[in-house]
Amino acid sequence: MATNDQLKALVKSHADGDDPQFYAVAMQVAAKAARAGQSKFAQELRDLVNELRERSGQKARVASIVPFAQPKGELGSLLNVSYPEARLNDLVLTGKLDDRLKHVLLEQRQRDALAKHGLTPARRLLLTGPPGTGKTSTARVIAGELGLPLFSIRLDTVLTKFMGETAAKLRLIFDALAETRGVYLFDEVDALGGDRAAQNDVGEIRRVLNSFLQFLEEDTSESVIIAATNHPRLLDNALFSPFRYGNGLHVA
Ligand SMILES: Nc1ncnc2c1ncn2[C@@H]1O[C@H](COP(=O)(O)OP(=O)(O)OP(=O)(O)O)[C@@H](O)[C@H]1O
Ligand SMILES: [Mg+2]
C-alpha cells in the first residue's frame, strides 16, 4: 500500500497540476506494491499510469500546436505548414541510417541537457537520394516524432527573376524559422545551387546561393533545417559545408 507520505505527495501534485510528479509518485506506489508481492495490483497501476501519461502527452501536443498560426501575408505564399503524425516505424531504413536518424531525434529531445554543457543538437540535415527513397517522408517523421510543425518551403515562389526579391523572401523565411521552432524543409534545394540554374545566369544564381548560405550560417535558432535533393552532384560544394560542419548531418 501507499505510505502516508506518498498519499500526501499525490494530493499535493494533483493540487499543483504537476502531472509528471503525480505519475512519478504513482509509479513509486506500484514499485512498492510489487516489492510487497502485490504484483497484479502493481501491474494494473503501471498500465493505468502509462495509459494516462500517453493521453496527457497527446493533449499537450495539441495544446502546443494551437499557438502556431498559419503563416500570414507574404510568408503564407512561401511556406506550407502541416502537422505530420508520421512515426519512425513508418520508415524502412538501413541500420546506419536508422542510427543516424535516432541520434538526431535524441539530440533534439535532449537539447536542454546539451545546452547545459554548451552544446547544440544536430539541426541541419541534408537528405540526398533518388526519387521516392523517402526524403520527404523522413522530414515528416522528424516533425512527427518531435511534435513540431513541418514548414515546407515553396522554392518555386521563393525564386524570382530578381535577386533582391529572392533574398528578401529568404530573409522572411529565416526570420520565421527563428521565431517559430519547427522543421523547415527546403525540398529540391538544388534549384538554389544547381549547375542547371547556373547555366542561365551565373552571377545572379551565385548571389542567391550566397545569400542562402549566409542565412544558414548566421542562423542560431532552435529549428531543424532539412534540405533535400535528387541531384547531389548538381549542388555547389559550398552548399554542403554548413550541413557538414555547423551541427550538420549529411544523410545520403
Ligand atoms: N524508406 C522508406 N520507408 C517507407 N516508405 C518509403 C520509404 N521511401 C519511400 N517510401 C514511400 O514512398 C513514397 C515516396 O516517398 P517520398 O515522397 O518520401 O520520397 P522522396 O525521396 O521525397 O521522393 P522525391 O525525390 O520524388 O521527392 C511515400 O509514400 C513513402 O511512404
Ligand atoms: Mg520528396
mmCIF file of N, CA and C in Angstrom, residues 42-140:
data_model
loop_
_atom_site.group_PDB
_atom_site.id
_atom_site.type_symbol
_atom_site.label_atom_id
_atom_site.label_comp_id
_atom_site.label_asym_id
_atom_site.label_seq_id
_atom_site.Cartn_x
_atom_site.Cartn_y
_atom_site.Cartn_z
ATOM 1 N N ALA A 42 0.228 -4.042 -8.824
ATOM 2 C CA ALA A 42 1.343 -3.207 -9.297
ATOM 3 C C ALA A 42 1.285 -3.042 -10.815
ATOM 4 N N GLN A 43 1.030 -4.158 -11.528
ATOM 5 C CA GLN A 43 0.972 -4.095 -12.985
ATOM 6 C C GLN A 43 -0.202 -3.256 -13.456
ATOM 7 N N GLU A 44 -1.360 -3.433 -12.793
ATOM 8 C CA GLU A 44 -2.544 -2.655 -13.186
ATOM 9 C C GLU A 44 -2.276 -1.166 -13.019
ATOM 10 N N LEU A 45 -1.623 -0.823 -11.915
ATOM 11 C CA LEU A 45 -1.346 0.591 -11.656
ATOM 12 C C LEU A 45 -0.370 1.150 -12.703
ATOM 13 N N ARG A 46 0.670 0.364 -13.018
ATOM 14 C CA ARG A 46 1.637 0.807 -14.040
ATOM 15 C C ARG A 46 0.945 1.023 -15.388
ATOM 16 N N ASP A 47 0.088 0.055 -15.765
ATOM 17 C CA ASP A 47 -0.614 0.177 -17.051
ATOM 18 C C ASP A 47 -1.469 1.433 -17.076
ATOM 19 N N LEU A 48 -2.149 1.667 -15.936
ATOM 20 C CA LEU A 48 -3.023 2.831 -15.851
ATOM 21 C C LEU A 48 -2.213 4.123 -16.019
ATOM 22 N N VAL A 49 -1.099 4.193 -15.302
ATOM 23 C CA VAL A 49 -0.260 5.396 -15.378
ATOM 24 C C VAL A 49 0.253 5.591 -16.805
ATOM 25 N N ASN A 50 0.710 4.500 -17.429
ATOM 26 C CA ASN A 50 1.227 4.625 -18.791
ATOM 27 C C ASN A 50 0.164 5.118 -19.752
ATOM 28 N N GLU A 51 -1.061 4.571 -19.559
ATOM 29 C CA GLU A 51 -2.148 4.973 -20.451
ATOM 30 C C GLU A 51 -2.467 6.460 -20.267
ATOM 31 N N LEU A 52 -2.543 6.881 -18.993
ATOM 32 C CA LEU A 52 -2.879 8.284 -18.721
ATOM 33 C C LEU A 52 -1.773 9.220 -19.194
ATOM 34 N N ARG A 53 -0.518 8.772 -19.015
ATOM 35 C CA ARG A 53 0.609 9.596 -19.478
ATOM 36 C C ARG A 53 0.516 9.819 -20.973
ATOM 37 N N GLU A 54 0.210 8.728 -21.695
ATOM 38 C CA GLU A 54 0.126 8.848 -23.146
ATOM 39 C C GLU A 54 -0.974 9.806 -23.552
ATOM 40 N N ARG A 55 -2.133 9.675 -22.841
ATOM 41 C CA ARG A 55 -3.258 10.532 -23.183
ATOM 42 C C ARG A 55 -2.927 12.002 -22.917
ATOM 43 N N SER A 56 -2.291 12.274 -21.775
ATOM 44 C CA SER A 56 -1.985 13.670 -21.456
ATOM 45 C C SER A 56 -0.892 14.188 -22.380
ATOM 46 N N GLY A 57 -0.012 13.287 -22.848
ATOM 47 C CA GLY A 57 1.012 13.674 -23.817
ATOM 48 C C GLY A 57 0.366 14.143 -25.106
ATOM 49 N N GLN A 58 -0.681 13.412 -25.526
ATOM 50 C CA GLN A 58 -1.374 13.800 -26.760
ATOM 51 C C GLN A 58 -2.038 15.152 -26.597
ATOM 52 N N LYS A 59 -2.612 15.359 -25.382
ATOM 53 C CA LYS A 59 -3.268 16.656 -25.130
ATOM 54 C C LYS A 59 -2.235 17.773 -25.211
ATOM 55 N N ALA A 60 -1.057 17.506 -24.616
ATOM 56 C CA ALA A 60 -0.012 18.523 -24.607
ATOM 57 C C ALA A 60 0.397 18.866 -26.036
ATOM 58 N N ARG A 61 0.407 17.832 -26.893
ATOM 59 C CA ARG A 61 0.796 18.071 -28.283
ATOM 60 C C ARG A 61 -0.199 18.993 -28.966
ATOM 61 N N VAL A 62 -1.481 18.706 -28.747
ATOM 62 C CA VAL A 62 -2.494 19.541 -29.380
ATOM 63 C C VAL A 62 -2.347 20.973 -28.874
ATOM 64 N N ALA A 63 -2.126 21.116 -27.560
ATOM 65 C CA ALA A 63 -2.025 22.442 -26.978
ATOM 66 C C ALA A 63 -0.837 23.197 -27.574
ATOM 67 N N SER A 64 0.278 22.478 -27.798
ATOM 68 C CA SER A 64 1.450 23.181 -28.288
ATOM 69 C C SER A 64 1.293 23.570 -29.751
ATOM 70 N N ILE A 65 0.359 22.911 -30.415
ATOM 71 C CA ILE A 65 0.162 23.224 -31.826
ATOM 72 C C ILE A 65 -0.713 24.463 -32.000
ATOM 73 N N VAL A 66 -1.672 24.630 -31.076
ATOM 74 C CA VAL A 66 -2.656 25.700 -31.243
ATOM 75 C C VAL A 66 -2.040 27.087 -31.472
ATOM 76 N N PRO A 67 -0.995 27.479 -30.716
ATOM 77 C CA PRO A 67 -0.497 28.841 -30.902
ATOM 78 C C PRO A 67 0.132 29.106 -32.269
ATOM 79 N N PHE A 68 0.496 28.043 -32.999
ATOM 80 C CA PHE A 68 1.103 28.291 -34.297
ATOM 81 C C PHE A 68 0.033 28.644 -35.311
ATOM 82 N N ALA A 69 0.000 29.891 -35.666
ATOM 83 C CA ALA A 69 -0.964 30.306 -36.670
ATOM 84 C C ALA A 69 -0.438 29.897 -38.037
ATOM 85 N N GLN A 70 -1.311 29.900 -38.997
ATOM 86 C CA GLN A 70 -0.868 29.711 -40.379
ATOM 87 C C GLN A 70 0.040 30.885 -40.718
ATOM 88 N N PRO A 71 1.121 30.634 -41.460
ATOM 89 C CA PRO A 71 1.953 31.770 -41.870
ATOM 90 C C PRO A 71 1.092 32.793 -42.617
ATOM 91 N N LYS A 72 1.260 34.052 -42.221
ATOM 92 C CA LYS A 72 0.373 35.083 -42.789
ATOM 93 C C LYS A 72 1.080 35.904 -43.855
ATOM 94 N N GLY A 73 0.283 36.643 -44.592
ATOM 95 C CA GLY A 73 0.813 37.574 -45.578
ATOM 96 C C GLY A 73 1.697 36.873 -46.593
ATOM 97 N N GLU A 74 2.784 37.547 -46.948
ATOM 98 C CA GLU A 74 3.665 37.007 -47.978
ATOM 99 C C GLU A 74 4.247 35.651 -47.568
ATOM 100 N N LEU A 75 4.494 35.503 -46.252
ATOM 101 C CA LEU A 75 5.057 34.252 -45.750
ATOM 102 C C LEU A 75 4.174 33.060 -46.128
ATOM 103 N N GLY A 76 2.854 33.316 -46.131
ATOM 104 C CA GLY A 76 1.887 32.267 -46.465
ATOM 105 C C GLY A 76 2.101 31.703 -47.863
ATOM 106 N N SER A 77 2.606 32.524 -48.760
ATOM 107 C CA SER A 77 2.830 32.037 -50.134
ATOM 108 C C SER A 77 4.183 31.322 -50.254
ATOM 109 N N LEU A 78 5.018 31.462 -49.209
ATOM 110 C CA LEU A 78 6.358 30.862 -49.275
ATOM 111 C C LEU A 78 6.449 29.547 -48.510
ATOM 112 N N LEU A 79 5.543 29.351 -47.564
ATOM 113 C CA LEU A 79 5.608 28.163 -46.697
ATOM 114 C C LEU A 79 4.273 27.443 -46.674
ATOM 115 N N ASN A 80 4.328 26.112 -46.690
ATOM 116 C CA ASN A 80 3.133 25.319 -46.387
ATOM 117 C C ASN A 80 3.354 24.685 -45.031
ATOM 118 N N VAL A 81 2.367 24.806 -44.141
ATOM 119 C CA VAL A 81 2.544 24.191 -42.823
ATOM 120 C C VAL A 81 1.681 22.945 -42.697
ATOM 121 N N SER A 82 2.244 21.924 -42.048
ATOM 122 C CA SER A 82 1.446 20.733 -41.734
ATOM 123 C C SER A 82 1.914 20.183 -40.395
ATOM 124 N N TYR A 83 1.100 19.347 -39.813
ATOM 125 C CA TYR A 83 1.437 18.752 -38.518
ATOM 126 C C TYR A 83 1.443 17.237 -38.676
ATOM 127 N N PRO A 84 2.532 16.697 -39.193
ATOM 128 C CA PRO A 84 2.533 15.260 -39.515
ATOM 129 C C PRO A 84 2.412 14.389 -38.258
ATOM 130 N N GLU A 85 1.741 13.270 -38.451
ATOM 131 C CA GLU A 85 1.620 12.285 -37.368
ATOM 132 C C GLU A 85 2.595 11.131 -37.609
ATOM 133 N N ALA A 86 3.426 11.261 -38.647
ATOM 134 C CA ALA A 86 4.310 10.158 -39.050
ATOM 135 C C ALA A 86 5.269 9.784 -37.922
ATOM 136 N N ARG A 87 5.600 8.499 -37.879
ATOM 137 C CA ARG A 87 6.499 7.984 -36.839
ATOM 138 C C ARG A 87 7.655 7.215 -37.476
ATOM 139 N N LEU A 88 8.703 7.055 -36.693
ATOM 140 C CA LEU A 88 9.896 6.353 -37.156
ATOM 141 C C LEU A 88 9.556 4.971 -37.727
ATOM 142 N N ASN A 89 8.596 4.306 -37.095
ATOM 143 C CA ASN A 89 8.206 2.960 -37.538
ATOM 144 C C ASN A 89 7.650 2.947 -38.952
ATOM 145 N N ASP A 90 7.217 4.112 -39.434
ATOM 146 C CA ASP A 90 6.649 4.181 -40.784
ATOM 147 C C ASP A 90 7.728 4.069 -41.844
ATOM 148 N N LEU A 91 8.992 4.270 -41.438
ATOM 149 C CA LEU A 91 10.084 4.262 -42.415
ATOM 150 C C LEU A 91 10.820 2.931 -42.418
ATOM 151 N N VAL A 92 11.232 2.520 -43.597
ATOM 152 C CA VAL A 92 12.114 1.360 -43.694
ATOM 153 C C VAL A 92 13.512 1.913 -43.935
ATOM 154 N N LEU A 93 14.425 1.664 -42.994
ATOM 155 C CA LEU A 93 15.755 2.275 -43.080
ATOM 156 C C LEU A 93 16.841 1.226 -42.905
ATOM 157 N N THR A 94 17.984 1.472 -43.537
ATOM 158 C CA THR A 94 19.125 0.598 -43.275
ATOM 159 C C THR A 94 19.613 0.914 -41.863
ATOM 160 N N GLY A 95 20.364 -0.013 -41.278
ATOM 161 C CA GLY A 95 20.812 0.150 -39.894
ATOM 162 C C GLY A 95 21.523 1.466 -39.657
ATOM 163 N N LYS A 96 22.400 1.835 -40.614
ATOM 164 C CA LYS A 96 23.214 3.035 -40.440
ATOM 165 C C LYS A 96 22.326 4.293 -40.412
ATOM 166 N N LEU A 97 21.401 4.341 -41.359
ATOM 167 C CA LEU A 97 20.509 5.499 -41.434
ATOM 168 C C LEU A 97 19.609 5.574 -40.210
ATOM 169 N N ASP A 98 19.140 4.398 -39.810
ATOM 170 C CA ASP A 98 18.273 4.308 -38.641
ATOM 171 C C ASP A 98 18.998 4.899 -37.426
ATOM 172 N N ASP A 99 20.261 4.506 -37.265
ATOM 173 C CA ASP A 99 21.061 5.006 -36.142
ATOM 174 C C ASP A 99 21.203 6.517 -36.191
ATOM 175 N N ARG A 100 21.523 7.018 -37.389
ATOM 176 C CA ARG A 100 21.750 8.465 -37.509
ATOM 177 C C ARG A 100 20.489 9.252 -37.193
ATOM 178 N N LEU A 101 19.369 8.756 -37.721
ATOM 179 C CA LEU A 101 18.107 9.458 -37.511
ATOM 180 C C LEU A 101 17.726 9.441 -36.028
ATOM 181 N N LYS A 102 17.917 8.287 -35.394
ATOM 182 C CA LYS A 102 17.601 8.185 -33.963
ATOM 183 C C LYS A 102 18.494 9.120 -33.159
ATOM 184 N N HIS A 103 19.737 9.248 -33.614
ATOM 185 C CA HIS A 103 20.666 10.127 -32.927
ATOM 186 C C HIS A 103 20.210 11.591 -33.018
ATOM 187 N N VAL A 104 19.763 11.982 -34.206
ATOM 188 C CA VAL A 104 19.271 13.351 -34.398
ATOM 189 C C VAL A 104 18.076 13.604 -33.466
ATOM 190 N N LEU A 105 17.156 12.640 -33.423
ATOM 191 C CA LEU A 105 15.966 12.801 -32.585
ATOM 192 C C LEU A 105 16.356 12.882 -31.116
ATOM 193 N N LEU A 106 17.297 12.030 -30.712
ATOM 194 C CA LEU A 106 17.748 12.024 -29.323
ATOM 195 C C LEU A 106 18.354 13.379 -28.952
ATOM 196 N N GLU A 107 19.217 13.884 -29.824
ATOM 197 C CA GLU A 107 19.857 15.173 -29.533
ATOM 198 C C GLU A 107 18.829 16.284 -29.442
ATOM 199 N N GLN A 108 17.840 16.245 -30.335
ATOM 200 C CA GLN A 108 16.793 17.268 -30.294
ATOM 201 C C GLN A 108 15.994 17.180 -28.994
ATOM 202 N N ARG A 109 15.717 15.951 -28.582
ATOM 203 C CA ARG A 109 14.930 15.773 -27.354
ATOM 204 C C ARG A 109 15.717 16.172 -26.125
ATOM 205 N N GLN A 110 17.041 16.033 -26.207
ATOM 206 C CA GLN A 110 17.895 16.321 -25.044
ATOM 207 C C GLN A 110 18.547 17.697 -25.170
ATOM 208 N N ARG A 111 17.947 18.598 -25.968
ATOM 209 C CA ARG A 111 18.680 19.827 -26.248
ATOM 210 C C ARG A 111 18.892 20.698 -25.009
ATOM 211 N N ASP A 112 17.968 20.611 -24.040
ATOM 212 C CA ASP A 112 18.170 21.381 -22.808
ATOM 213 C C ASP A 112 19.388 20.853 -22.052
ATOM 214 N N ALA A 113 19.509 19.533 -21.991
ATOM 215 C CA ALA A 113 20.647 18.928 -21.288
ATOM 216 C C ALA A 113 21.948 19.272 -22.017
ATOM 217 N N LEU A 114 21.911 19.237 -23.361
ATOM 218 C CA LEU A 114 23.108 19.583 -24.135
ATOM 219 C C LEU A 114 23.506 21.034 -23.890
ATOM 220 N N ALA A 115 22.494 21.906 -23.838
ATOM 221 C CA ALA A 115 22.765 23.342 -23.664
ATOM 222 C C ALA A 115 23.504 23.604 -22.356
ATOM 223 N N LYS A 116 23.207 22.808 -21.339
ATOM 224 C CA LYS A 116 23.876 22.985 -20.040
ATOM 225 C C LYS A 116 25.372 22.753 -20.162
ATOM 226 N N HIS A 117 25.771 21.983 -21.175
ATOM 227 C CA HIS A 117 27.197 21.720 -21.388
ATOM 228 C C HIS A 117 27.738 22.544 -22.549
ATOM 229 N N GLY A 118 26.955 23.549 -22.948
ATOM 230 C CA GLY A 118 27.398 24.425 -24.030
ATOM 231 C C GLY A 118 27.346 23.769 -25.402
ATOM 232 N N LEU A 119 26.546 22.709 -25.536
ATOM 233 C CA LEU A 119 26.470 22.010 -26.830
ATOM 234 C C LEU A 119 25.118 22.264 -27.491
ATOM 235 N N THR A 120 25.092 22.177 -28.813
ATOM 236 C CA THR A 120 23.819 22.307 -29.516
ATOM 237 C C THR A 120 23.556 21.027 -30.305
ATOM 238 N N PRO A 121 22.284 20.661 -30.431
ATOM 239 C CA PRO A 121 21.972 19.416 -31.151
ATOM 240 C C PRO A 121 22.171 19.574 -32.655
ATOM 241 N N ALA A 122 22.343 18.458 -33.357
ATOM 242 C CA ALA A 122 22.376 18.488 -34.825
ATOM 243 C C ALA A 122 21.059 19.084 -35.295
ATOM 244 N N ARG A 123 21.116 20.069 -36.163
ATOM 245 C CA ARG A 123 19.868 20.682 -36.599
ATOM 246 C C ARG A 123 19.852 21.074 -38.065
ATOM 247 N N ARG A 124 20.894 20.689 -38.807
ATOM 248 C CA ARG A 124 20.870 20.918 -40.258
ATOM 249 C C ARG A 124 21.119 19.587 -40.944
ATOM 250 N N LEU A 125 20.130 19.158 -41.699
ATOM 251 C CA LEU A 125 20.248 17.854 -42.343
ATOM 252 C C LEU A 125 20.165 17.995 -43.847
ATOM 253 N N LEU A 126 21.033 17.302 -44.528
ATOM 254 C CA LEU A 126 20.965 17.266 -45.986
ATOM 255 C C LEU A 126 20.595 15.847 -46.387
ATOM 256 N N LEU A 127 19.441 15.694 -47.021
ATOM 257 C CA LEU A 127 18.992 14.362 -47.445
ATOM 258 C C LEU A 127 19.173 14.245 -48.947
ATOM 259 N N THR A 128 19.915 13.252 -49.374
ATOM 260 C CA THR A 128 20.091 13.060 -50.814
ATOM 261 C C THR A 128 19.677 11.645 -51.177
ATOM 262 N N GLY A 129 19.189 11.484 -52.395
ATOM 263 C CA GLY A 129 18.795 10.152 -52.849
ATOM 264 C C GLY A 129 17.861 10.260 -54.032
ATOM 265 N N PRO A 130 17.754 9.175 -54.818
ATOM 266 C CA PRO A 130 16.876 9.179 -55.993
ATOM 267 C C PRO A 130 15.421 9.409 -55.591
ATOM 268 N N PRO A 131 14.558 9.751 -56.582
ATOM 269 C CA PRO A 131 13.143 9.979 -56.289
ATOM 270 C C PRO A 131 12.514 8.777 -55.573
ATOM 271 N N GLY A 132 11.644 9.074 -54.636
ATOM 272 C CA GLY A 132 10.871 8.019 -53.976
ATOM 273 C C GLY A 132 11.639 7.205 -52.963
ATOM 274 N N THR A 133 12.740 7.722 -52.458
ATOM 275 C CA THR A 133 13.507 6.950 -51.471
ATOM 276 C C THR A 133 13.244 7.425 -50.041
ATOM 277 N N GLY A 134 12.296 8.334 -49.873
ATOM 278 C CA GLY A 134 11.874 8.662 -48.514
ATOM 279 C C GLY A 134 12.430 9.957 -47.937
ATOM 280 N N LYS A 135 12.871 10.876 -48.784
ATOM 281 C CA LYS A 135 13.424 12.138 -48.260
ATOM 282 C C LYS A 135 12.315 12.972 -47.603
ATOM 283 N N THR A 136 11.231 13.184 -48.364
ATOM 284 C CA THR A 136 10.123 13.962 -47.816
ATOM 285 C C THR A 136 9.523 13.233 -46.613
ATOM 286 N N SER A 137 9.421 11.906 -46.735
ATOM 287 C CA SER A 137 8.863 11.124 -45.620
ATOM 288 C C SER A 137 9.716 11.287 -44.373
ATOM 289 N N THR A 138 11.038 11.341 -44.530
ATOM 290 C CA THR A 138 11.931 11.478 -43.380
ATOM 291 C C THR A 138 11.676 12.811 -42.671
ATOM 292 N N ALA A 139 11.477 13.862 -43.455
ATOM 293 C CA ALA A 139 11.187 15.166 -42.858
ATOM 294 C C ALA A 139 9.876 15.100 -42.070
ATOM 295 N N ARG A 140 8.894 14.396 -42.622
ATOM 296 C CA ARG A 140 7.600 14.273 -41.938
ATOM 297 C C ARG A 140 7.755 13.493 -40.626
#
